[in-house]
Coordinates of N, CA, C and O in Angstrom, one line a residue:
M1 N -12.9 6.5 -8.4 CA -12.8 5.7 -7.2 C -11.3 5.5 -6.9 O -10.5 5.2 -7.8
N2 N -10.9 5.7 -5.7 CA -9.5 5.5 -5.3 C -9.2 4.0 -5.1 O -10.1 3.3 -4.8
S3 N -8.0 3.7 -5.3 CA -7.5 2.3 -5.0 C -6.1 2.5 -4.4 O -5.5 3.5 -4.4
L4 N -5.6 1.3 -4.0 CA -4.2 1.3 -3.4 C -3.4 0.4 -4.3 O -3.8 -0.6 -4.8
V5 N -2.1 0.8 -4.3 CA -1.1 0.0 -5.0 C -0.1 -0.4 -4.0 O 0.5 0.4 -3.3
L6 N 0.1 -1.7 -3.8 CA 1.1 -2.3 -2.8 C 2.2 -2.8 -3.6 O 2.1 -3.8 -4.4
I7 N 3.4 -2.2 -3.4 CA 4.6 -2.7 -4.1 C 5.3 -3.6 -3.1 O 5.6 -3.2 -2.0
T8 N 5.5 -4.8 -3.5 CA 6.0 -5.9 -2.6 C 7.2 -6.6 -3.2 O 7.7 -6.2 -4.3
R9 N 7.7 -7.6 -2.5 CA 8.7 -8.5 -3.0 C 8.4 -9.8 -2.5 O 8.0 -10.0 -1.3
K10 N 8.6 -10.9 -3.3 CA 8.4 -12.2 -2.8 C 9.3 -12.5 -1.6 O 10.4 -12.2 -1.6
G11 N 8.7 -13.2 -0.6 CA 9.4 -13.6 0.5 C 9.6 -12.5 1.6 O 10.2 -12.7 2.6
C12 N 9.0 -11.3 1.4 CA 9.0 -10.2 2.3 C 7.9 -10.3 3.3 O 6.7 -10.2 3.0
C13 N 8.2 -10.6 4.6 CA 7.2 -10.8 5.6 C 6.4 -9.5 5.9 O 5.2 -9.6 6.2
L14 N 7.1 -8.4 5.8 CA 6.4 -7.1 6.0 C 5.4 -6.9 4.9 O 4.3 -6.4 5.1
C15 N 5.8 -7.2 3.7 CA 4.9 -7.0 2.5 C 3.6 -7.9 2.7 O 2.5 -7.5 2.5
E16 N 3.9 -9.2 3.0 CA 2.8 -10.1 3.2 C 1.9 -9.7 4.3 O 0.6 -9.8 4.2
G17 N 2.4 -9.2 5.4 CA 1.6 -8.8 6.5 C 0.8 -7.6 6.2 O -0.4 -7.6 6.5
L18 N 1.3 -6.6 5.5 CA 0.5 -5.5 5.1 C -0.6 -5.9 4.1 O -1.7 -5.4 4.3
G19 N -0.3 -6.8 3.2 CA -1.3 -7.2 2.3 C -2.5 -7.9 3.0 O -3.6 -7.7 2.7
Q20 N -2.1 -8.7 4.0 CA -3.2 -9.4 4.8 C -4.0 -8.4 5.6 O -5.2 -8.6 5.7
K21 N -3.3 -7.4 6.2 CA -4.1 -6.4 7.0 C -5.0 -5.6 6.1 O -6.1 -5.3 6.5
L22 N -4.6 -5.3 4.9 CA -5.5 -4.5 4.0 C -6.7 -5.4 3.6 O -7.8 -4.9 3.5
A23 N -6.4 -6.7 3.3 CA -7.5 -7.6 2.9 C -8.5 -7.8 4.0 O -9.7 -8.1 3.7
A24 N -8.1 -7.7 5.2 CA -8.9 -8.0 6.4 C -9.8 -6.8 6.7 O -10.8 -6.9 7.5
L25 N -9.6 -5.6 6.1 CA -10.4 -4.4 6.4 C -11.8 -4.7 5.8 O -12.0 -5.4 4.9
A26 N -12.8 -4.0 6.5 CA -14.2 -4.1 6.0 C -14.7 -2.7 5.8 O -14.8 -2.0 6.7
P27 N -15.0 -2.4 4.5 CA -14.8 -3.2 3.3 C -13.4 -3.2 2.9 O -12.6 -2.2 3.2
A28 N -12.9 -4.3 2.3 CA -11.5 -4.4 1.9 C -11.3 -3.4 0.7 O -12.1 -3.4 -0.2
P29 N -10.3 -2.6 0.8 CA -10.0 -1.7 -0.3 C -9.5 -2.4 -1.5 O -8.9 -3.5 -1.4
P30 N -9.8 -1.8 -2.7 CA -9.2 -2.4 -3.9 C -7.7 -2.2 -3.9 O -7.2 -1.1 -3.7
V31 N -6.9 -3.3 -4.0 CA -5.5 -3.2 -3.9 C -4.9 -3.9 -5.2 O -5.2 -5.0 -5.5
V32 N -4.0 -3.2 -5.9 CA -3.2 -3.7 -6.9 C -1.9 -4.1 -6.4 O -1.2 -3.2 -5.8
V33 N -1.4 -5.3 -6.5 CA -0.1 -5.8 -5.9 C 0.9 -5.9 -7.1 O 0.6 -6.5 -8.1
I34 N 2.0 -5.3 -6.9 CA 3.1 -5.3 -7.9 C 4.4 -5.7 -7.2 O 4.8 -5.1 -6.2
D35 N 5.0 -6.7 -7.8 CA 6.3 -7.2 -7.3 C 7.4 -6.2 -7.8 O 7.5 -6.1 -9.0
V36 N 8.1 -5.6 -6.9 CA 9.1 -4.6 -7.3 C 10.2 -5.2 -8.3 O 10.7 -4.5 -9.1
D37 N 10.4 -6.5 -8.2 CA 11.4 -7.1 -9.0 C 11.0 -7.4 -10.4 O 11.8 -7.8 -11.2
T38 N 9.7 -7.2 -10.7 CA 9.2 -7.4 -12.1 C 9.3 -6.2 -13.0 O 9.1 -6.3 -14.2
E39 N 9.6 -5.1 -12.4 CA 9.6 -3.8 -13.2 C 10.9 -3.1 -12.8 O 11.1 -2.6 -11.7
P40 N 11.8 -3.0 -13.8 CA 13.1 -2.3 -13.5 C 13.0 -0.9 -13.0 O 13.8 -0.5 -12.1
A41 N 12.0 -0.1 -13.4 CA 11.9 1.3 -12.9 C 11.5 1.2 -11.4 O 12.0 2.1 -10.6
L42 N 10.7 0.3 -11.0 CA 10.3 0.2 -9.6 C 11.5 -0.3 -8.8 O 11.7 0.2 -7.7
Q43 N 12.2 -1.3 -9.3 CA 13.4 -1.8 -8.6 C 14.4 -0.7 -8.4 O 15.0 -0.6 -7.3
H44 N 14.6 0.2 -9.4 CA 15.6 1.3 -9.3 C 15.1 2.3 -8.3 O 15.8 2.8 -7.5
R45 N 13.8 2.6 -8.3 CA 13.2 3.6 -7.4 C 13.2 3.1 -5.9 O 13.5 3.9 -5.0
Y46 N 12.7 1.9 -5.7 CA 12.5 1.4 -4.3 C 13.5 0.5 -3.8 O 13.6 0.3 -2.6
G47 N 14.1 -0.3 -4.7 CA 15.2 -1.2 -4.2 C 14.6 -2.1 -3.1 O 13.7 -2.9 -3.3
L48 N 15.2 -2.0 -1.9 CA 14.9 -2.9 -0.8 C 13.8 -2.2 0.1 O 13.5 -2.7 1.2
E49 N 13.3 -1.0 -0.3 CA 12.4 -0.2 0.6 C 11.0 -0.7 0.4 O 10.1 0.2 0.2
V50 N 10.7 -1.9 0.5 CA 9.3 -2.4 0.4 C 8.9 -2.9 1.8 O 9.7 -3.2 2.6
P51 N 7.6 -2.9 2.1 CA 6.5 -2.6 1.2 C 6.3 -1.0 1.0 O 6.6 -0.3 1.9
V52 N 5.8 -0.7 -0.1 CA 5.5 0.7 -0.4 C 4.0 0.7 -0.8 O 3.5 -0.1 -1.6
L53 N 3.3 1.7 -0.3 CA 1.9 1.8 -0.6 C 1.6 3.1 -1.3 O 2.1 4.2 -0.9
L54 N 0.9 3.0 -2.4 CA 0.6 4.2 -3.2 C -0.9 4.4 -3.2 O -1.7 3.4 -3.2
L55 N -1.3 5.6 -3.3 CA -2.8 5.9 -3.4 C -3.0 6.3 -4.9 O -2.4 7.2 -5.4
R56 N -3.8 5.5 -5.5 CA -4.1 5.7 -7.0 C -5.4 6.4 -7.1 O -6.4 5.9 -6.6
S57 N -5.4 7.5 -7.8 CA -6.7 8.3 -8.0 C -6.6 8.8 -9.4 O -5.6 8.6 -10.2
S58 N -7.7 9.5 -9.8 CA -7.7 10.1 -11.1 C -6.6 11.2 -11.3 O -6.2 11.5 -12.4
A59 N -6.0 11.7 -10.2 CA -4.9 12.6 -10.3 C -3.6 11.9 -10.4 O -2.6 12.6 -10.6
G60 N -3.5 10.6 -10.4 CA -2.3 9.9 -10.5 C -2.0 9.1 -9.2 O -2.8 9.1 -8.3
D61 N -0.8 8.6 -9.2 CA -0.3 7.8 -8.0 C 0.5 8.7 -7.0 O 1.3 9.5 -7.5
R62 N 0.2 8.5 -5.7 CA 0.9 9.3 -4.7 C 1.4 8.3 -3.7 O 0.7 7.5 -3.1
E63 N 2.7 8.4 -3.4 CA 3.3 7.5 -2.4 C 2.9 8.0 -1.0 O 3.0 9.1 -0.7
L64 N 2.4 7.0 -0.3 CA 2.0 7.3 1.1 C 3.2 7.1 2.0 O 4.1 6.3 1.7
P65 N 3.2 7.7 3.2 CA 4.2 7.4 4.2 C 4.2 5.9 4.6 O 3.2 5.2 4.4
R66 N 5.3 5.5 5.1 CA 5.5 4.1 5.5 C 4.4 3.7 6.6 O 4.2 4.5 7.5
V67 N 3.7 2.6 6.3 CA 2.7 2.2 7.3 C 3.4 1.6 8.5 O 4.2 0.7 8.4
P68 N 3.0 2.1 9.7 CA 3.6 1.4 10.9 C 3.3 -0.1 10.9 O 2.1 -0.4 10.8
P69 N 4.2 -0.9 11.1 CA 4.0 -2.4 11.0 C 3.0 -2.9 12.0 O 2.4 -4.0 11.7
R70 N 2.8 -2.3 13.1 CA 1.8 -2.8 14.1 C 0.4 -2.3 13.9 O -0.5 -2.7 14.6
L71 N 0.2 -1.5 12.9 CA -1.1 -0.9 12.7 C -2.0 -1.9 11.9 O -1.6 -2.5 10.9
A72 N -3.2 -2.1 12.4 CA -4.1 -3.0 11.8 C -5.5 -2.6 12.1 O -5.8 -1.8 13.0
G73 N -6.5 -3.2 11.5 CA -7.9 -3.1 11.8 C -8.4 -1.6 11.7 O -8.0 -0.9 10.7
A74 N -9.1 -1.2 12.7 CA -9.7 0.2 12.7 C -8.6 1.2 12.6 O -8.7 2.3 12.0
G75 N -7.5 1.0 13.3 CA -6.4 1.9 13.3 C -5.8 2.1 11.9 O -5.5 3.2 11.5
L76 N -5.7 1.0 11.1 CA -5.3 1.1 9.7 C -6.3 1.9 8.9 O -5.9 2.7 8.1
Q77 N -7.6 1.6 9.1 CA -8.6 2.4 8.4 C -8.5 3.9 8.6 O -8.5 4.7 7.7
V78 N -8.3 4.2 9.9 CA -8.2 5.7 10.3 C -6.9 6.2 9.6 O -7.0 7.3 9.1
W79 N -5.8 5.5 9.6 CA -4.6 6.0 9.0 C -4.8 6.2 7.5 O -4.3 7.2 7.0
L80 N -5.5 5.3 6.9 CA -5.7 5.4 5.4 C -6.6 6.6 5.1 O -6.3 7.4 4.2
Q81 N -7.6 6.9 6.0 CA -8.4 8.0 5.8 C -7.6 9.3 5.9 O -7.8 10.3 5.2
K82 N -6.7 9.4 6.9 CA -5.9 10.5 7.1 C -4.9 10.8 5.9 O -4.5 11.9 5.7
Q83 N -4.6 9.7 5.2 CA -3.8 9.8 4.0 C -4.6 10.2 2.7 O -4.0 10.3 1.7
G84 N -5.9 10.3 2.9 CA -6.8 10.6 1.8 C -7.5 9.5 1.1 O -8.1 9.7 0.0
F85 N -7.4 8.3 1.6 CA -8.1 7.1 1.0 C -9.4 6.9 1.8 O -9.4 6.8 3.0
F86 N -10.5 6.9 1.0 CA -11.8 6.7 1.6 C -12.4 5.5 0.9 O -12.6 5.5 -0.3
A87 N -12.6 4.4 1.6 CA -13.1 3.2 1.1 C -14.5 3.4 0.6 O -15.3 4.1 1.3
Q88 N -14.9 2.8 -0.5 CA -16.3 2.8 -1.0 C -17.0 1.7 -0.3 O -16.5 0.6 -0.3
E89 N -18.2 1.9 0.1 CA -19.1 0.9 0.7 C -19.5 -0.1 -0.4 O -19.8 0.3 -1.5
A90 N -19.4 -1.4 -0.1 CA -19.8 -2.4 -1.1 C -21.3 -2.5 -1.3 O -22.1 -2.1 -0.5

């Protein structure tokens, strides 16, 4: 089963907004949230470039293109499907 990894930073309004939009999807996708500042390798890789969304699958993690900030709801679901993420029905 695929899941999403959301790399964030405390106090980042874009990060919080994307997390809320993902949680509002029906069904809500499984999301692992990681603070970029808690892992030096992530801090080095992404720095201030958060939020970052990764698609986690049995093949490994794949970085997705930046999510347009105004994308939400059905549009976000379609965007995720185009990126190869297919939500599992609950």
